């Protein structure tokens, strides 16, 4: 079974930084996207960022471009999301997810995710 464990959330002031980590295990397929979703209070779940296992290409939702950076360490089966210049509107529960044969063009809840872990709460105070 695929297991995804997100960590690194917390409370930070606007303009600050946090790094989220996702420990992945049980992934036996070669073609997938792994990354992050988030759900802000009162809003729908949205795809934030992902990285492709096949070519390392990355995707970011427009609202985080230039502020967030996704990376992976395949040797450690870890995926990270470095979040800089955080804004109050980034406040959300962040989830690590995997989409088989996915990439940036499908990193949306419209297409569905194959695996999701429990979330980690990020709170950005103004």
GROMACS .gro file of N, CA, C and O in nm:
model
  504
    1UNK      N    1   0.084  -0.119   0.000
    1UNK     CA    2   0.000   0.000   0.000
    1UNK      C    3   0.088   0.125   0.000
    1UNK      O    4   0.192   0.129   0.065
    2UNK      N    5   0.040   0.225  -0.073
    2UNK     CA    6   0.110   0.354  -0.073
    2UNK      C    7   0.076   0.427   0.056
    2UNK      O    8  -0.040   0.439   0.094
    3UNK      N    9   0.178   0.476   0.122
    3UNK     CA   10   0.163   0.555   0.243
    3UNK      C   11   0.230   0.690   0.222
    3UNK      O   12   0.342   0.696   0.171
    4UNK      N   13   0.160   0.795   0.258
    4UNK     CA   14   0.212   0.931   0.244
    4UNK      C   15   0.196   1.001   0.378
    4UNK      O   16   0.085   1.007   0.431
    5UNK      N   17   0.307   1.050   0.430
    5UNK     CA   18   0.303   1.117   0.560
    5UNK      C   19   0.358   1.257   0.546
    5UNK      O   20   0.477   1.276   0.525
    6UNK      N   21   0.269   1.355   0.562
    6UNK     CA   22   0.310   1.495   0.551
    6UNK      C   23   0.345   1.550   0.688
    6UNK      O   24   0.285   1.512   0.789
    7UNK      N   25   0.441   1.640   0.690
    7UNK     CA   26   0.479   1.706   0.815
    7UNK      C   27   0.537   1.843   0.783
    7UNK      O   28   0.563   1.874   0.666
    8UNK      N   29   0.556   1.923   0.887
    8UNK     CA   30   0.621   2.051   0.869
    8UNK      C   31   0.530   2.172   0.879
    8UNK      O   32   0.577   2.286   0.870
    9UNK      N   33   0.401   2.149   0.895
    9UNK     CA   34   0.310   2.262   0.908
    9UNK      C   35   0.331   2.335   1.039
    9UNK      O   36   0.403   2.290   1.129
   10UNK      N   37   0.268   2.450   1.051
   10UNK     CA   38   0.279   2.527   1.174
   10UNK      C   39   0.223   2.666   1.156
   10UNK      O   40   0.157   2.697   1.056
   11UNK      N   41   0.251   2.750   1.253
   11UNK     CA   42   0.207   2.889   1.253
   11UNK      C   43   0.324   2.978   1.216
   11UNK      O   44   0.432   2.967   1.275
   12UNK      N   45   0.302   3.064   1.120
   12UNK     CA   46   0.408   3.154   1.076
   12UNK      C   47   0.347   3.290   1.044
   12UNK      O   48   0.229   3.298   1.005
   13UNK      N   49   0.423   3.394   1.060
   13UNK     CA   50   0.375   3.527   1.024
   13UNK      C   51   0.384   3.548   0.873
   13UNK      O   52   0.465   3.486   0.804
   14UNK      N   53   0.300   3.636   0.825
   14UNK     CA   54   0.304   3.671   0.683
   14UNK      C   55   0.445   3.715   0.644
   14UNK      O   56   0.511   3.790   0.719
   15UNK      N   57   0.489   3.668   0.529
   15UNK     CA   58   0.624   3.696   0.484
   15UNK      C   59   0.725   3.591   0.524
   15UNK      O   60   0.839   3.590   0.474
   16UNK      N   61   0.686   3.501   0.612
   16UNK     CA   62   0.776   3.398   0.660
   16UNK      C   63   0.781   3.277   0.569
   16UNK      O   64   0.721   3.276   0.460
   17UNK      N   65   0.853   3.175   0.614
   17UNK     CA   66   0.875   3.055   0.535
   17UNK      C   67   0.848   2.930   0.616
   17UNK      O   68   0.862   2.929   0.739
   18UNK      N   69   0.810   2.826   0.546
   18UNK     CA   70   0.796   2.692   0.603
   18UNK      C   71   0.837   2.592   0.497
   18UNK      O   72   0.825   2.619   0.377
   19UNK      N   73   0.884   2.476   0.543
   19UNK     CA   74   0.912   2.367   0.449
   19UNK      C   75   0.830   2.245   0.490
   19UNK      O   76   0.845   2.195   0.602
   20UNK      N   77   0.746   2.201   0.400
   20UNK     CA   78   0.669   2.081   0.422
   20UNK      C   79   0.746   1.961   0.368
   20UNK      O   80   0.817   1.972   0.267
   21UNK      N   81   0.731   1.849   0.435
   21UNK     CA   82   0.794   1.725   0.392
   21UNK      C   83   0.689   1.617   0.376
   21UNK      O   84   0.591   1.614   0.451
   22UNK      N   85   0.711   1.531   0.280
   22UNK     CA   86   0.622   1.416   0.259
   22UNK      C   87   0.709   1.292   0.248
   22UNK      O   88   0.792   1.282   0.158
   23UNK      N   89   0.687   1.199   0.339
   23UNK     CA   90   0.756   1.070   0.334
   23UNK      C   91   0.666   0.972   0.262
   23UNK      O   92   0.553   0.946   0.306
   24UNK      N   93   0.715   0.921   0.151
   24UNK     CA   94   0.636   0.830   0.069
   24UNK      C   95   0.691   0.689   0.079
   24UNK      O   96   0.813   0.670   0.083
   25UNK      N   97   0.601   0.592   0.082
   25UNK     CA   98   0.644   0.453   0.082
   25UNK      C   99   0.544   0.370   0.005
   25UNK      O  100   0.428   0.411  -0.014
   26UNK      N  101   0.588   0.256  -0.044
   26UNK     CA  102   0.499   0.164  -0.114
   26UNK      C  103   0.470   0.198  -0.258
   26UNK      O  104   0.385   0.135  -0.322
   27UNK      N  105   0.541   0.296  -0.315
   27UNK     CA  106   0.519   0.332  -0.456
   27UNK      C  107   0.598   0.236  -0.543
   27UNK      O  108   0.721   0.235  -0.539
   28UNK      N  109   0.526   0.156  -0.620
   28UNK     CA  110   0.590   0.054  -0.702
   28UNK      C  111   0.578   0.081  -0.851
   28UNK      O  112   0.632   0.007  -0.933
   29UNK      N  113   0.506   0.184  -0.889
   29UNK     CA  114   0.490   0.217  -1.030
   29UNK      C  115   0.590   0.323  -1.069
   29UNK      O  116   0.641   0.398  -0.985
   30UNK      N  117   0.618   0.331  -1.200
   30UNK     CA  118   0.725   0.419  -1.248
   30UNK      C  119   0.676   0.556  -1.290
   30UNK      O  120   0.752   0.653  -1.287
   31UNK      N  121   0.553   0.564  -1.336
   31UNK     CA  122   0.503   0.688  -1.395
   31UNK      C  123   0.396   0.747  -1.302
   31UNK      O  124   0.284   0.696  -1.294
   32UNK      N  125   0.432   0.855  -1.236
   32UNK     CA  126   0.336   0.918  -1.146
   32UNK      C  127   0.380   1.062  -1.119
   32UNK      O  128   0.492   1.102  -1.147
   33UNK      N  129   0.288   1.135  -1.068
   33UNK     CA  130   0.316   1.269  -1.016
   33UNK      C  131   0.293   1.264  -0.865
   33UNK      O  132   0.201   1.198  -0.817
   34UNK      N  133   0.378   1.332  -0.794
   34UNK     CA  134   0.364   1.341  -0.649
   34UNK      C  135   0.373   1.487  -0.610
   34UNK      O  136   0.453   1.562  -0.668
   35UNK      N  137   0.292   1.528  -0.517
   35UNK     CA  138   0.296   1.668  -0.481
   35UNK      C  139   0.196   1.703  -0.373
   35UNK      O  140   0.165   1.621  -0.287
   36UNK      N  141   0.144   1.825  -0.383
   36UNK     CA  142   0.069   1.882  -0.274
   36UNK      C  143  -0.065   1.938  -0.318
   36UNK      O  144  -0.077   2.001  -0.424
   37UNK      N  145  -0.164   1.912  -0.234
   37UNK     CA  146  -0.295   1.974  -0.244
   37UNK      C  147  -0.314   2.058  -0.119
   37UNK      O  148  -0.244   2.040  -0.021
   38UNK      N  149  -0.410   2.148  -0.122
   38UNK     CA  150  -0.443   2.219   0.000
   38UNK      C  151  -0.592   2.253   0.003
   38UNK      O  152  -0.656   2.265  -0.101
   39UNK      N  153  -0.642   2.265   0.125
   39UNK     CA  154  -0.781   2.305   0.143
   39UNK      C  155  -0.786   2.414   0.248
   39UNK      O  156  -0.757   2.390   0.366
   40UNK      N  157  -0.820   2.532   0.202
   40UNK     CA  158  -0.834   2.647   0.291
   40UNK      C  159  -0.972   2.643   0.357
   40UNK      O  160  -1.065   2.581   0.304
   41UNK      N  161  -0.987   2.709   0.471
   41UNK     CA  162  -1.117   2.710   0.539
   41UNK      C  163  -1.228   2.759   0.448
   41UNK      O  164  -1.217   2.866   0.387
   42UNK      N  165  -1.333   2.680   0.435
   42UNK     CA  166  -1.448   2.719   0.355
   42UNK      C  167  -1.428   2.710   0.206
   42UNK      O  168  -1.515   2.754   0.130
   43UNK      N  169  -1.315   2.655   0.163
   43UNK     CA  170  -1.288   2.647   0.019
   43UNK      C  171  -1.267   2.503  -0.024
   43UNK      O  172  -1.249   2.414   0.059
   44UNK      N  173  -1.269   2.482  -0.155
   44UNK     CA  174  -1.250   2.349  -0.208
   44UNK      C  175  -1.101   2.311  -0.210
   44UNK      O  176  -1.013   2.397  -0.210
   45UNK      N  177  -1.079   2.183  -0.216
   45UNK     CA  178  -0.944   2.131  -0.228
   45UNK      C  179  -0.885   2.175  -0.363
   45UNK      O  180  -0.956   2.171  -0.465
   46UNK      N  181  -0.758   2.218  -0.363
   46UNK     CA  182  -0.697   2.258  -0.489
   46UNK      C  183  -0.556   2.199  -0.501
   46UNK      O  184  -0.487   2.177  -0.401
   47UNK      N  185  -0.516   2.175  -0.624
   47UNK     CA  186  -0.382   2.127  -0.650
   47UNK      C  187  -0.285   2.243  -0.642
   47UNK      O  188  -0.305   2.344  -0.709
   48UNK      N  189  -0.180   2.230  -0.563
   48UNK     CA  190  -0.085   2.338  -0.542
   48UNK      C  191   0.040   2.318  -0.627
   48UNK      O  192   0.084   2.409  -0.698
   49UNK      N  193   0.099   2.200  -0.619
   49UNK     CA  194   0.225   2.177  -0.689
   49UNK      C  195   0.250   2.027  -0.700
   49UNK      O  196   0.208   1.950  -0.614
   50UNK      N  197   0.319   1.988  -0.806
   50UNK     CA  198   0.357   1.848  -0.819
   50UNK      C  199   0.487   1.838  -0.897
   50UNK      O  200   0.532   1.933  -0.961
   51UNK      N  201   0.547   1.719  -0.889
   51UNK     CA  202   0.668   1.689  -0.963
   51UNK      C  203   0.650   1.554  -1.028
   51UNK      O  204   0.593   1.462  -0.969
   52UNK      N  205   0.694   1.544  -1.151
   52UNK     CA  206   0.676   1.421  -1.228
   52UNK      C  207   0.790   1.322  -1.201
   52UNK      O  208   0.907   1.362  -1.196
   53UNK      N  209   0.755   1.196  -1.187
   53UNK     CA  210   0.858   1.094  -1.164
   53UNK      C  211   0.935   1.063  -1.292
   53UNK      O  212   1.046   1.011  -1.286
   54UNK      N  213   0.877   1.092  -1.407
   54UNK     CA  214   0.940   1.053  -1.533
   54UNK      C  215   1.047   1.151  -1.580
   54UNK      O  216   1.154   1.110  -1.624
   55UNK      N  217   1.019   1.281  -1.568
   55UNK     CA  218   1.115   1.378  -1.618
   55UNK      C  219   1.147   1.490  -1.518
   55UNK      O  220   1.222   1.582  -1.551
   56UNK      N  221   1.089   1.482  -1.399
   56UNK     CA  222   1.118   1.584  -1.298
   56UNK      C  223   1.052   1.718  -1.323
   56UNK      O  224   1.082   1.815  -1.252
   57UNK      N  225   0.964   1.724  -1.421
   57UNK     CA  226   0.899   1.852  -1.449
   57UNK      C  227   0.808   1.888  -1.332
   57UNK      O  228   0.756   1.802  -1.262
   58UNK      N  229   0.792   2.017  -1.312
   58UNK     CA  230   0.715   2.066  -1.198
   58UNK      C  231   0.597   2.150  -1.243
   58UNK      O  232   0.594   2.205  -1.354
   59UNK      N  233   0.502   2.159  -1.154
   59UNK     CA  234   0.381   2.238  -1.178
   59UNK      C  235   0.351   2.317  -1.052
   59UNK      O  236   0.370   2.268  -0.941
   60UNK      N  237   0.305   2.441  -1.073
   60UNK     CA  238   0.261   2.524  -0.962
   60UNK      C  239   0.130   2.593  -1.001
   60UNK      O  240   0.118   2.644  -1.112
   61UNK      N  241   0.039   2.600  -0.908
   61UNK     CA  242  -0.081   2.680  -0.931
   61UNK      C  243  -0.037   2.826  -0.934
   61UNK      O  244   0.061   2.865  -0.868
   62UNK      N  245  -0.106   2.906  -1.010
   62UNK     CA  246  -0.063   3.044  -1.033
   62UNK      C  247  -0.040   3.122  -0.903
   62UNK      O  248   0.053   3.203  -0.893
   63UNK      N  249  -0.122   3.097  -0.804
   63UNK     CA  250  -0.116   3.177  -0.681
   63UNK      C  251   0.011   3.155  -0.600
   63UNK      O  252   0.041   3.234  -0.510
   64UNK      N  253   0.088   3.051  -0.630
   64UNK     CA  254   0.211   3.024  -0.553
   64UNK      C  255   0.337   3.034  -0.638
   64UNK      O  256   0.448   3.019  -0.585
   65UNK      N  257   0.323   3.059  -0.766
   65UNK     CA  258   0.440   3.069  -0.853
   65UNK      C  259   0.534   3.178  -0.805
   65UNK      O  260   0.492   3.288  -0.770
   66UNK      N  261   0.662   3.144  -0.802
   66UNK     CA  262   0.763   3.239  -0.756
   66UNK      C  263   0.782   3.241  -0.607
   66UNK      O  264   0.876   3.303  -0.557
   67UNK      N  265   0.694   3.175  -0.533
   67UNK     CA  266   0.706   3.172  -0.386
   67UNK      C  267   0.730   3.032  -0.332
   67UNK      O  268   0.798   3.015  -0.231
   68UNK      N  269   0.673   2.932  -0.397
   68UNK     CA  270   0.687   2.793  -0.352
   68UNK      C  271   0.781   2.718  -0.446
   68UNK      O  272   0.786   2.748  -0.567
   69UNK      N  273   0.849   2.620  -0.391
   69UNK     CA  274   0.937   2.535  -0.473
   69UNK      C  275   0.924   2.391  -0.426
   69UNK      O  276   0.941   2.362  -0.306
   70UNK      N  277   0.897   2.303  -0.520
   70UNK     CA  278   0.884   2.161  -0.489
   70UNK      C  279   1.013   2.090  -0.528
   70UNK      O  280   1.078   2.127  -0.627
   71UNK      N  281   1.051   1.992  -0.449
   71UNK     CA  282   1.170   1.914  -0.479
   71UNK      C  283   1.150   1.772  -0.426
   71UNK      O  284   1.060   1.748  -0.345
   72UNK      N  285   1.235   1.682  -0.474
   72UNK     CA  286   1.224   1.544  -0.429
   72UNK      C  287   1.361   1.485  -0.408
   72UNK      O  288   1.459   1.527  -0.470
   73UNK      N  289   1.366   1.389  -0.320
   73UNK     CA  290   1.487   1.312  -0.294
   73UNK      C  291   1.448   1.166  -0.310
   73UNK      O  292   1.392   1.107  -0.218
   74UNK      N  293   1.474   1.112  -0.427
   74UNK     CA  294   1.427   0.977  -0.456
   74UNK      C  295   1.495   0.873  -0.368
   74UNK      O  296   1.436   0.770  -0.334
   75UNK      N  297   1.618   0.899  -0.329
   75UNK     CA  298   1.690   0.804  -0.244
   75UNK      C  299   1.623   0.790  -0.108
   75UNK      O  300   1.626   0.683  -0.047
   76UNK      N  301   1.564   0.899  -0.062
   76UNK     CA  302   1.499   0.899   0.069
   76UNK      C  303   1.348   0.886   0.058
   76UNK      O  304   1.279   0.883   0.159
   77UNK      N  305   1.298   0.882  -0.067
   77UNK     CA  306   1.153   0.877  -0.088
   77UNK      C  307   1.083   0.993  -0.020
   77UNK      O  308   0.981   0.976   0.047
   78UNK      N  309   1.141   1.110  -0.039
   78UNK     CA  310   1.086   1.230   0.023
   78UNK      C  311   1.052   1.335  -0.084
   78UNK      O  312   1.120   1.344  -0.186
   79UNK      N  313   0.948   1.409  -0.057
   79UNK     CA  314   0.911   1.524  -0.140
   79UNK      C  315   0.896   1.643  -0.047
   79UNK      O  316   0.841   1.630   0.063
   80UNK      N  317   0.945   1.758  -0.094
   80UNK     CA  318   0.942   1.877  -0.009
   80UNK      C  319   0.869   1.990  -0.081
   80UNK      O  320   0.868   1.998  -0.203
   81UNK      N  321   0.812   2.078  -0.001
   81UNK     CA  322   0.755   2.200  -0.055
   81UNK      C  323   0.809   2.316   0.028
   81UNK      O  324   0.771   2.333   0.144
   82UNK      N  325   0.899   2.390  -0.032
   82UNK     CA  326   0.953   2.509   0.033
   82UNK      C  327   0.859   2.624   0.005
   82UNK      O  328   0.835   2.658  -0.111
   83UNK      N  329   0.806   2.683   0.109
   83UNK     CA  330   0.708   2.790   0.095
   83UNK      C  331   0.767   2.919   0.152
   83UNK      O  332   0.795   2.926   0.272
   84UNK      N  333   0.788   3.015   0.065
   84UNK     CA  334   0.844   3.144   0.105
   84UNK      C  335   0.742   3.255   0.084
   84UNK      O  336   0.642   3.237   0.014
   85UNK      N  337   0.768   3.368   0.144
   85UNK     CA  338   0.680   3.485   0.129
   85UNK      C  339   0.534   3.445   0.153
   85UNK      O  340   0.444   3.479   0.074
   86UNK      N  341   0.512   3.374   0.259
   86UNK     CA  342   0.378   3.323   0.287
   86UNK      C  343   0.279   3.436   0.311
   86UNK      O  344   0.314   3.540   0.369
   87UNK      N  345   0.157   3.411   0.267
   87UNK     CA  346   0.049   3.508   0.280
   87UNK      C  347  -0.064   3.446   0.364
   87UNK      O  348  -0.078   3.323   0.366
   88UNK      N  349  -0.145   3.526   0.426
   88UNK     CA  350  -0.258   3.471   0.502
   88UNK      C  351  -0.347   3.379   0.418
   88UNK      O  352  -0.401   3.281   0.470
   89UNK      N  353  -0.356   3.408   0.289
   89UNK     CA  354  -0.441   3.324   0.202
   89UNK      C  355  -0.379   3.188   0.173
   89UNK      O  356  -0.443   3.103   0.111
   90UNK      N  357  -0.256   3.167   0.217
   90UNK     CA  358  -0.194   3.034   0.207
   90UNK      C  359  -0.237   2.943   0.323
   90UNK      O  360  -0.204   2.824   0.323
   91UNK      N  361  -0.306   3.001   0.419
   91UNK     CA  362  -0.353   2.921   0.532
   91UNK      C  363  -0.445   2.809   0.483
   91UNK      O  364  -0.542   2.835   0.412
   92UNK      N  365  -0.409   2.687   0.518
   92UNK     CA  366  -0.483   2.570   0.469
   92UNK      C  367  -0.426   2.445   0.533
   92UNK      O  368  -0.317   2.446   0.591
   93UNK      N  369  -0.499   2.337   0.515
   93UNK     CA  370  -0.444   2.204   0.543
   93UNK      C  371  -0.382   2.156   0.413
   93UNK      O  372  -0.447   2.157   0.308
   94UNK      N  373  -0.257   2.118   0.421
   94UNK     CA  374  -0.181   2.073   0.304
   94UNK      C  375  -0.170   1.921   0.308
   94UNK      O  376  -0.135   1.862   0.411
   95UNK      N  377  -0.198   1.860   0.193
   95UNK     CA  378  -0.197   1.715   0.181
   95UNK      C  379  -0.094   1.674   0.076
   95UNK      O  380  -0.084   1.736  -0.031
   96UNK      N  381  -0.024   1.567   0.104
   96UNK     CA  382   0.062   1.504   0.005
   96UNK      C  383  -0.022   1.405  -0.075
   96UNK      O  384  -0.106   1.335  -0.016
   97UNK      N  385   0.000   1.400  -0.205
   97UNK     CA  386  -0.083   1.313  -0.289
   97UNK      C  387  -0.001   1.255  -0.403
   97UNK      O  388   0.104   1.309  -0.441
   98UNK      N  389  -0.052   1.147  -0.458
   98UNK     CA  390   0.009   1.081  -0.574
   98UNK      C  391  -0.098   1.056  -0.679
   98UNK      O  392  -0.209   1.014  -0.647
   99UNK      N  393  -0.062   1.083  -0.802
   99UNK     CA  394  -0.151   1.059  -0.916
   99UNK      C  395  -0.076   0.970  -1.016
   99UNK      O  396   0.028   1.013  -1.071
  100UNK      N  397  -0.126   0.852  -1.038
  100UNK     CA  398  -0.060   0.760  -1.132
  100UNK      C  399  -0.069   0.817  -1.272
  100UNK      O  400  -0.176   0.861  -1.316
  101UNK      N  401   0.044   0.815  -1.341
  101UNK     CA  402   0.055   0.865  -1.479
  101UNK      C  403   0.015   1.012  -1.490
  101UNK      O  404  -0.028   1.057  -1.597
  102UNK      N  405   0.027   1.085  -1.381
  102UNK     CA  406  -0.013   1.225  -1.382
  102UNK      C  407   0.102   1.319  -1.411
  102UNK      O  408   0.219   1.280  -1.415
  103UNK      N  409   0.068   1.444  -1.433
  103UNK     CA  410   0.166   1.550  -1.448
  103UNK      C  411   0.096   1.682  -1.419
  103UNK      O  412  -0.018   1.684  -1.372
  104UNK      N  413   0.163   1.790  -1.448
  104UNK     CA  414   0.107   1.920  -1.415
  104UNK      C  415  -0.027   1.949  -1.481
  104UNK      O  416  -0.110   2.020  -1.425
  105UNK      N  417  -0.047   1.892  -1.599
  105UNK     CA  418  -0.171   1.920  -1.671
  105UNK      C  419  -0.291   1.855  -1.605
  105UNK      O  420  -0.406   1.894  -1.630
  106UNK      N  421  -0.267   1.756  -1.521
  106UNK     CA  422  -0.378   1.685  -1.456
  106UNK      C  423  -0.377   1.700  -1.306
  106UNK      O  424  -0.456   1.636  -1.236
  107UNK      N  425  -0.288   1.787  -1.256
  107UNK     CA  426  -0.277   1.802  -1.111
  107UNK      C  427  -0.391   1.890  -1.060
  107UNK      O  428  -0.373   2.006  -1.024
  108UNK      N  429  -0.504   1.835  -1.057
  108UNK     CA  430  -0.625   1.906  -1.016
  108UNK      C  431  -0.722   1.805  -0.959
  108UNK      O  432  -0.726   1.691  -1.002
  109UNK      N  433  -0.801   1.850  -0.862
  109UNK     CA  434  -0.899   1.758  -0.804
  109UNK      C  435  -1.007   1.723  -0.906
  109UNK      O  436  -1.083   1.630  -0.884
  110UNK      N  437  -1.011   1.795  -1.018
  110UNK     CA  438  -1.106   1.759  -1.125
  110UNK      C  439  -1.075   1.620  -1.180
  110UNK      O  440  -1.163   1.550  -1.228
  111UNK      N  441  -0.946   1.583  -1.176
  111UNK     CA  442  -0.906   1.455  -1.230
  111UNK      C  443  -0.895   1.349  -1.122
  111UNK      O  444  -0.890   1.230  -1.151
  112UNK      N  445  -0.889   1.391  -0.997
  112UNK     CA  446  -0.879   1.294  -0.888
  112UNK      C  447  -0.736   1.251  -0.861
  112UNK      O  448  -0.652   1.253  -0.951
  113UNK      N  449  -0.710   1.217  -0.739
  113UNK     CA  450  -0.582   1.166  -0.697
  113UNK      C  451  -0.598   1.019  -0.661
  113UNK      O  452  -0.705   0.976  -0.619
  114UNK      N  453  -0.490   0.944  -0.680
  114UNK     CA  454  -0.498   0.802  -0.649
  114UNK      C  455  -0.468   0.772  -0.503
  114UNK      O  456  -0.519   0.676  -0.447
  115UNK      N  457  -0.383   0.856  -0.444
  115UNK     CA  458  -0.348   0.838  -0.303
  115UNK      C  459  -0.332   0.974  -0.237
  115UNK      O  460  -0.278   1.066  -0.298
  116UNK      N  461  -0.379   0.986  -0.116
  116UNK     CA  462  -0.362   1.108  -0.037
  116UNK      C  463  -0.327   1.070   0.104
  116UNK      O  464  -0.379   0.972   0.158
  117UNK      N  465  -0.239   1.150   0.164
  117UNK     CA  466  -0.205   1.127   0.304
  117UNK      C  467  -0.285   1.220   0.394
  117UNK      O  468  -0.365   1.301   0.346
  118UNK      N  469  -0.264   1.206   0.522
  118UNK     CA  470  -0.325   1.299   0.616
  118UNK      C  471  -0.256   1.434   0.603
  118UNK      O  472  -0.139   1.442   0.568
  119UNK      N  473  -0.329   1.538   0.630
  119UNK     CA  474  -0.277   1.671   0.606
  119UNK      C  475  -0.197   1.728   0.720
  119UNK      O  476  -0.194   1.675   0.832
  120UNK      N  477  -0.132   1.838   0.690
  120UNK     CA  478  -0.060   1.916   0.791
  120UNK      C  479  -0.108   2.060   0.779
  120UNK      O  480  -0.119   2.113   0.669
  121UNK      N  481  -0.138   2.121   0.892
  121UNK     CA  482  -0.198   2.253   0.893
  121UNK      C  483  -0.092   2.362   0.885
  121UNK      O  484   0.002   2.364   0.964
  122UNK      N  485  -0.113   2.453   0.792
  122UNK     CA  486  -0.029   2.572   0.780
  122UNK      C  487  -0.117   2.693   0.810
  122UNK      O  488  -0.221   2.711   0.746
  123UNK      N  489  -0.076   2.772   0.907
  123UNK     CA  490  -0.150   2.892   0.943
  123UNK      C  491  -0.058   3.012   0.929
  123UNK      O  492   0.050   3.014   0.990
  124UNK      N  493  -0.100   3.108   0.847
  124UNK     CA  494  -0.020   3.228   0.824
  124UNK      C  495  -0.096   3.345   0.885
  124UNK      O  496  -0.207   3.378   0.842
  125UNK      N  497  -0.035   3.408   0.983
  125UNK     CA  498  -0.099   3.520   1.050
  125UNK      C  499  -0.059   3.651   0.983
  125UNK      O  500   0.051   3.666   0.932
  126UNK      N  501  -0.151   3.747   0.985
  126UNK     CA  502  -0.125   3.875   0.920
  126UNK      C  503  -0.059   3.974   1.015
  126UNK      O  504  -0.049   3.951   1.134
   0.00000   0.00000   0.00000
